[in-house]
Short mmCIF file of C-alpha atoms and ligand atoms in Angstrom, two decimals:
data_model
loop_
_atom_site.label_atom_id
_atom_site.label_comp_id
_atom_site.label_asym_id
_atom_site.label_seq_id
_atom_site.Cartn_x
_atom_site.Cartn_y
_atom_site.Cartn_z
CA MET A 126 18.64 4.55 4.45
CA ALA A 127 14.95 4.82 3.72
CA ARG A 128 12.66 2.19 5.19
CA ILE A 129 9.06 1.07 4.86
CA ILE A 130 7.77 1.20 8.41
CA ALA A 131 4.12 0.29 7.95
CA GLY A 132 1.39 -0.64 5.53
CA VAL A 133 -2.19 0.54 5.41
CA THR A 134 -5.06 -0.92 3.44
CA SER A 135 -8.30 0.85 2.87
CA SER A 136 -11.29 0.68 0.60
CA HIS A 137 -11.54 3.69 -1.71
CA VAL A 138 -15.30 3.86 -2.27
CA PRO A 139 -16.11 7.01 -4.31
CA ALA A 140 -19.24 7.65 -2.23
CA ILE A 141 -16.98 8.13 0.82
CA GLY A 142 -15.31 10.98 -1.04
CA ALA A 143 -18.70 12.43 -1.96
CA ALA A 144 -19.81 12.21 1.70
CA ILE A 145 -16.70 14.16 2.75
CA ASP A 146 -17.04 16.74 0.00
CA ASN A 147 -20.75 17.28 0.72
CA HIS A 148 -20.30 17.46 4.52
CA LYS A 149 -22.31 14.34 5.30
CA MET A 150 -19.77 12.77 7.65
CA GLU A 151 -21.96 13.29 10.73
CA GLU A 152 -25.02 11.64 9.22
CA PRO A 153 -25.62 8.31 11.04
CA TYR A 154 -25.03 6.22 7.90
CA TRP A 155 -21.67 7.83 7.25
CA LYS A 156 -20.65 8.31 10.88
CA ARG A 157 -20.59 4.50 11.17
CA VAL A 158 -17.99 4.44 8.39
CA PHE A 159 -15.88 7.46 9.34
CA SER A 160 -15.74 6.69 13.06
CA GLY A 161 -13.88 3.51 12.12
CA PHE A 162 -11.01 5.69 10.92
CA ASP A 163 -10.70 7.94 13.99
CA LYS A 164 -7.97 5.74 15.49
CA SER A 165 -6.31 5.50 12.08
CA LYS A 166 -6.00 9.27 11.85
CA GLU A 167 -4.51 9.34 15.34
CA TRP A 168 -2.03 6.62 14.35
CA MET A 169 -1.08 8.50 11.20
CA ALA A 170 -0.66 11.81 13.06
CA LYS A 171 1.65 10.04 15.51
CA THR A 172 3.52 8.05 12.86
CA LYS A 173 4.21 11.10 10.65
CA PRO A 174 5.69 9.31 7.63
CA ASP A 175 8.12 11.25 5.45
CA VAL A 176 6.65 9.76 2.28
CA CYS A 177 3.71 7.54 1.37
CA ILE A 178 3.49 5.16 -1.57
CA ALA A 179 -0.15 4.70 -2.58
CA VAL A 180 -1.03 1.58 -4.55
CA TYR A 181 -4.40 2.23 -6.14
CA ASN A 182 -6.26 1.86 -9.39
CA ASP A 183 -7.31 4.52 -11.80
CA HIS A 184 -11.00 4.45 -12.78
CA ALA A 185 -10.71 5.69 -16.38
CA SER A 186 -9.71 9.12 -15.05
CA ALA A 187 -6.03 9.30 -16.01
CA PHE A 188 -6.01 6.35 -18.41
CA SER A 189 -8.77 5.60 -20.89
CA VAL A 190 -9.20 2.15 -22.40
CA GLU A 191 -6.81 3.30 -25.13
CA ILE A 192 -3.85 2.84 -22.81
CA VAL A 193 -4.03 0.60 -19.75
CA PRO A 194 -0.66 0.12 -18.08
CA THR A 195 -0.42 -2.83 -15.71
CA PHE A 196 1.79 -0.97 -13.24
CA ALA A 197 2.26 2.80 -13.59
CA LEU A 198 4.48 4.72 -11.19
CA GLY A 199 3.89 8.45 -10.75
CA CYS A 200 7.27 10.16 -10.96
CA ALA A 201 5.96 13.73 -11.32
CA ALA A 202 6.32 16.55 -8.80
CA GLU A 203 2.56 16.79 -8.40
CA PHE A 204 -0.67 15.04 -9.29
CA PRO A 205 -3.83 17.17 -9.54
CA PRO A 206 -7.22 15.68 -8.60
CA ALA A 207 -9.01 14.30 -11.65
CA ASP A 208 -12.37 15.40 -12.96
CA GLU A 209 -14.45 12.27 -12.37
CA GLY A 210 -17.62 13.60 -13.95
CA TRP A 211 -18.66 16.15 -11.32
CA GLY A 212 -15.50 18.23 -11.46
CA PRO A 213 -12.29 17.51 -9.57
CA ARG A 214 -12.72 16.66 -5.87
CA PRO A 215 -11.96 19.68 -3.67
CA VAL A 216 -8.86 18.09 -2.19
CA PRO A 217 -5.27 19.34 -2.21
CA VAL A 218 -2.99 18.60 -5.14
CA VAL A 219 -0.98 15.48 -4.32
CA LYS A 220 2.71 16.36 -4.14
CA GLY A 221 5.00 13.58 -5.31
CA HIS A 222 8.58 12.69 -4.49
CA PRO A 223 10.27 12.60 -7.91
CA THR A 224 13.71 11.53 -6.74
CA LEU A 225 12.51 8.58 -4.63
CA ALA A 226 10.01 7.65 -7.36
CA ALA A 227 12.75 7.68 -10.02
CA HIS A 228 14.93 5.58 -7.73
CA ILE A 229 12.11 3.05 -7.23
CA ALA A 230 11.46 2.96 -10.98
CA GLN A 231 15.12 2.28 -11.73
CA SER A 232 15.48 -0.35 -9.02
CA VAL A 233 12.33 -2.35 -9.78
CA ILE A 234 12.79 -2.18 -13.57
CA LEU A 235 16.34 -3.48 -13.19
CA ASP A 236 14.75 -6.16 -11.00
CA GLU A 237 12.68 -7.08 -14.09
CA PHE A 238 9.36 -5.48 -13.13
CA ASP A 239 8.48 -3.44 -16.20
CA LEU A 240 6.79 -0.42 -14.70
CA THR A 241 5.37 2.37 -16.82
CA VAL A 242 6.95 5.65 -15.76
CA VAL A 243 4.33 8.40 -15.65
CA ASN A 244 5.51 12.00 -15.61
CA LYS A 245 2.09 13.61 -15.87
CA MET A 246 -1.02 12.18 -14.28
CA GLU A 247 -4.20 13.15 -12.49
CA VAL A 248 -5.37 11.05 -9.56
CA ASP A 249 -8.94 10.05 -8.77
CA HIS A 250 -10.88 8.83 -5.73
CA GLY A 251 -8.90 5.57 -5.79
CA LEU A 252 -6.02 7.54 -4.28
CA THR A 253 -7.59 10.60 -2.69
CA VAL A 254 -10.29 8.84 -0.61
CA PRO A 255 -7.77 6.74 1.36
CA LEU A 256 -5.70 9.90 1.92
CA ASN A 257 -8.79 11.56 3.42
CA LEU A 258 -9.50 8.52 5.58
CA MET A 259 -5.98 8.54 7.00
CA PHE A 260 -5.12 12.26 7.02
CA GLY A 261 -8.54 13.90 7.27
CA SER A 262 -9.15 16.96 5.14
CA PRO A 263 -6.11 19.21 5.55
CA LYS A 264 -5.32 22.21 3.35
CA GLU A 265 -2.20 20.40 2.14
CA TRP A 266 -1.42 16.70 2.39
CA PRO A 267 1.18 16.42 5.16
CA CYS A 268 3.74 14.44 3.16
CA PRO A 269 4.66 13.60 -0.43
CA VAL A 270 2.77 10.69 -1.97
CA ILE A 271 4.06 8.47 -4.78
CA PRO A 272 1.13 6.99 -6.73
CA LEU A 273 1.41 3.46 -8.11
CA ALA A 274 -1.54 2.72 -10.38
CA VAL A 275 -2.35 -0.96 -10.95
CA ASN A 276 -4.67 -2.17 -13.68
CA VAL A 277 -7.63 -3.96 -12.13
CA VAL A 278 -10.25 -2.61 -14.55
CA LEU A 279 -9.44 -4.39 -17.80
CA TYR A 280 -8.72 -8.10 -18.04
CA PRO A 281 -6.08 -9.34 -17.39
CA PRO A 282 -4.99 -7.67 -14.17
CA PRO A 283 -1.70 -8.79 -12.66
CA THR A 284 -1.76 -11.86 -10.43
CA GLY A 285 -1.66 -11.61 -6.67
CA HIS A 286 1.76 -13.24 -6.71
CA ARG A 287 3.08 -10.66 -9.17
CA CYS A 288 1.71 -7.89 -6.96
CA PHE A 289 3.27 -9.41 -3.86
CA MET A 290 6.66 -9.76 -5.54
CA LEU A 291 6.45 -6.18 -6.82
CA GLY A 292 5.95 -5.16 -3.19
CA ARG A 293 9.14 -7.03 -2.32
CA ALA A 294 11.00 -5.21 -5.12
CA ILE A 295 9.65 -1.87 -3.89
CA ARG A 296 10.88 -2.62 -0.38
CA LYS A 297 14.33 -3.42 -1.77
CA ALA A 298 14.26 -0.21 -3.79
CA VAL A 299 13.26 1.91 -0.81
CA GLU A 300 15.94 0.32 1.37
CA SER A 301 18.63 1.21 -1.16
CA TYR A 302 17.65 4.88 -1.15
CA PRO A 303 20.33 6.75 0.79
CA GLU A 304 18.21 9.38 2.52
CA ASP A 305 16.74 8.50 5.91
CA LEU A 306 13.04 8.39 5.10
CA ARG A 307 10.21 6.64 6.93
CA VAL A 308 7.81 5.35 4.34
CA VAL A 309 4.23 4.10 4.72
CA ILE A 310 2.73 2.11 1.86
CA PHE A 311 -1.00 2.03 1.12
CA GLY A 312 -2.90 -0.76 -0.63
CA THR A 313 -6.33 0.50 -1.61
CA GLY A 314 -9.58 -0.81 -3.08
CA GLY A 315 -11.95 -3.63 -2.14
CA MET A 316 -13.36 -5.22 -0.22
CA SER A 317 -16.11 -7.38 -1.68
CA HIS A 318 -18.34 -5.53 -4.11
CA GLN A 319 -19.89 -5.85 -7.52
CA ILE A 320 -21.21 -2.81 -9.31
CA SER A 321 -23.23 -4.25 -12.17
CA GLY A 322 -24.87 -7.42 -13.52
CA PRO A 323 -27.14 -9.94 -11.81
CA ARG A 324 -24.86 -10.10 -8.74
CA ALA A 325 -24.72 -6.29 -8.27
CA GLY A 326 -24.57 -5.46 -4.58
CA LEU A 327 -22.78 -8.69 -3.65
CA ILE A 328 -20.97 -8.52 -0.32
CA ASN A 329 -19.21 -11.52 1.26
CA SER A 330 -18.17 -10.64 4.80
CA LYS A 331 -16.89 -14.15 5.56
CA PHE A 332 -14.47 -13.96 2.63
CA ASP A 333 -13.44 -10.40 3.50
CA LYS A 334 -12.67 -11.18 7.14
CA ALA A 335 -10.67 -14.27 6.21
CA PHE A 336 -8.76 -12.13 3.70
CA LEU A 337 -7.91 -9.61 6.43
CA ASP A 338 -6.80 -12.41 8.77
CA ASN A 339 -4.52 -13.91 6.13
CA LEU A 340 -3.20 -10.55 5.01
CA SER A 341 -2.04 -9.92 8.54
CA LYS A 342 -0.79 -13.36 9.59
CA ASN A 343 -0.49 -15.63 6.58
CA PRO A 344 -0.16 -13.77 3.27
CA ALA A 345 1.26 -16.91 1.61
CA LYS A 346 -2.33 -18.19 1.63
CA LEU A 347 -3.42 -15.28 -0.57
CA VAL A 348 -0.66 -14.83 -3.11
CA HIS A 349 -1.74 -17.68 -5.38
CA MET A 350 -5.47 -16.98 -5.25
CA LYS A 351 -6.81 -16.92 -8.80
CA HIS A 352 -8.67 -14.00 -10.32
CA LEU A 353 -11.76 -16.19 -10.67
CA GLU A 354 -11.81 -16.86 -6.94
CA TYR A 355 -11.70 -13.14 -6.17
CA MET A 356 -14.55 -12.54 -8.60
CA ARG A 357 -16.63 -15.51 -7.51
CA GLU A 358 -16.26 -14.84 -3.78
CA ALA A 359 -15.86 -11.07 -3.63
CA GLY A 360 -17.63 -9.85 -6.77
CA ALA A 361 -16.21 -8.52 -10.03
CA GLU A 362 -14.68 -5.45 -8.40
CA GLY A 363 -13.34 -7.49 -5.48
CA ILE A 364 -10.33 -8.10 -7.72
CA GLU A 365 -9.08 -4.72 -6.45
CA MET A 366 -7.80 -6.59 -3.41
CA VAL A 367 -4.81 -7.90 -5.38
CA MET A 368 -3.43 -4.40 -4.85
CA TRP A 369 -3.32 -5.02 -1.11
CA LEU A 370 -0.74 -7.70 -1.82
CA VAL A 371 1.69 -5.09 -3.19
CA MET A 372 1.46 -3.41 0.21
CA ARG A 373 1.88 -6.71 2.04
CA GLY A 374 4.85 -7.78 -0.08
CA ALA A 375 6.59 -4.54 0.83
CA LEU A 376 6.38 -5.39 4.54
CA ASP A 377 8.29 -7.91 6.59
CA GLU A 378 7.08 -11.48 6.80
CA ARG A 379 5.94 -10.93 10.38
CA VAL A 380 4.10 -7.76 11.14
CA LYS A 381 2.23 -6.27 14.05
CA GLU A 382 -1.42 -5.62 13.35
CA VAL A 383 -2.10 -2.36 15.12
CA TYR A 384 -5.65 -1.71 13.95
CA ARG A 385 -8.47 -3.22 11.95
CA PHE A 386 -11.91 -1.99 10.93
CA TYR A 387 -14.63 -3.61 8.87
CA THR A 388 -18.13 -2.37 8.15
CA VAL A 389 -20.90 -3.07 5.68
CA PRO A 390 -21.88 -1.32 3.54
CA ALA A 391 -20.61 2.00 2.25
CA SER A 392 -22.61 2.62 -0.89
CA ASN A 393 -22.62 -0.94 -2.28
CA THR A 394 -19.20 -1.96 -0.96
CA ALA A 395 -17.77 -3.67 2.10
CA VAL A 396 -15.27 -1.36 3.77
CA GLY A 397 -12.15 -3.02 5.11
CA HIS A 398 -9.14 -1.38 6.68
CA ILE A 399 -6.02 -2.62 8.42
CA ILE A 400 -2.78 -1.09 9.69
CA LEU A 401 0.30 -3.30 9.85
CA GLU A 402 3.64 -2.24 11.28
CA ASN A 403 7.02 -3.76 10.63
CA ALA A 404 8.81 -4.80 13.79
CA PRO A 405 11.92 -2.76 14.61
CA ARG A 406 14.95 -4.29 12.90
CA PRO A 407 17.69 -5.94 15.02
CA ALA A 408 19.97 -3.04 14.14
CA GLN A 409 17.44 -0.65 15.65
CA ARG A 410 16.86 -2.78 18.74
CA ARG A 411 20.56 -3.18 19.41
CA ALA A 412 21.80 0.16 18.18
CA GLY A 413 25.30 0.77 19.47
CA SER A 414 25.78 -2.81 20.68
CA ALA A 415 29.28 -4.28 20.34
CA LYS A 416 27.63 -7.60 19.43
CA ARG A 417 27.10 -6.27 15.92
CA ARG A 418 30.83 -6.16 15.29
CA PRO A 419 32.67 -9.26 13.98
CA THR A 420 34.10 -11.32 16.86
CA PRO A 421 37.90 -11.76 17.15
CA LYS A 422 37.37 -15.39 16.03
CA ALA A 423 35.55 -14.28 12.91
CA LYS A 424 38.27 -11.72 12.22
CA ALA A 425 40.95 -14.40 12.51
CA LYS A 426 39.10 -16.56 10.03
CA ALA A 427 38.93 -13.75 7.52
CA LYS A 428 42.43 -14.33 6.18
CA THR A 429 41.78 -13.93 2.48
CA PRO A 430 40.03 -11.00 0.73
CA VAL A 431 37.14 -13.33 -0.15
CA ARG A 432 36.77 -14.46 3.46
CA ARG A 433 37.04 -10.88 4.68
CA ALA A 434 34.27 -9.88 2.28
CA ALA A 435 32.15 -12.81 3.46
CA ALA A 436 32.71 -11.90 7.10
CA ARG A 437 31.83 -8.28 6.33
CA ALA A 438 28.65 -9.39 4.54
CA LYS A 439 27.71 -11.62 7.49
CA SER A 440 28.23 -8.77 9.88
CA GLU A 441 26.10 -6.52 7.68
CA THR A 442 23.37 -9.17 7.59
CA VAL A 443 23.30 -9.20 11.37
CA ARG A 444 22.98 -5.46 11.32
CA GLY A 445 20.00 -5.88 8.98
FE1 LIG B 951 -12.13 1.19 -7.24
#
């Protein structure tokens, strides 16, 4: 079966993309930002996921204000870079995974999350900048990427709880996909920033660092945070962080934090980044162990078809 093995969060500041595209990565200002992702690229090169799911928001590139889907899943075979005003970024076309995407769409919609299925879509910096930060600037992205666009630009965005539960539904969907695929899920956007108005330039490092701590160790503390709290503490655009909760919901309750990076600022935004890995499942740790089989006592108890089914289910639960 397919499995989500890790989650990655990363800011998706457009100026980071411009720094890459205009070869400014070695300038001291930008080196401070990019050097924080050196270990991340190493981790990604070692992890080699088969597929990534990228939770991001569109910035009026694919969707205008005429249509603003709350959750839109990219089910196409490919997603070209969008023209964001200066022409499309010179990055590879993002190749999708239509069969896994269709499977996720079916599973989560039947789980009562009403996704919009998108069969044609361009992707902007919200998705391509985190890919650069994790994969560098290859000629082709090394694996298929399924985009999941979340509305955080027009009120009302989904709640953090809704995002977290969607993550759970995505995990269930992935785990019911028959092919053996190792999947990494991205949550992008944030951290604290406000682009316009009297509080333009707002950055709240204390809030950001506490958010990273809770994301890693205690996500229950974040899932019921109100939109107003995000906006008051992290600025109007800080609401993007609800998307990180989709990523977190798709992971196990306990995760291993393998890397974290935080720096201020990039353009007018706090940059936050974390890599969380799921622990190996019991089935993986004890692969081949006879303990996974029902004991003779359990077999003896399973006298009726219902009991046999229950015993089988219990044994499968142990296997994870
Ligand atoms: Fe954004």
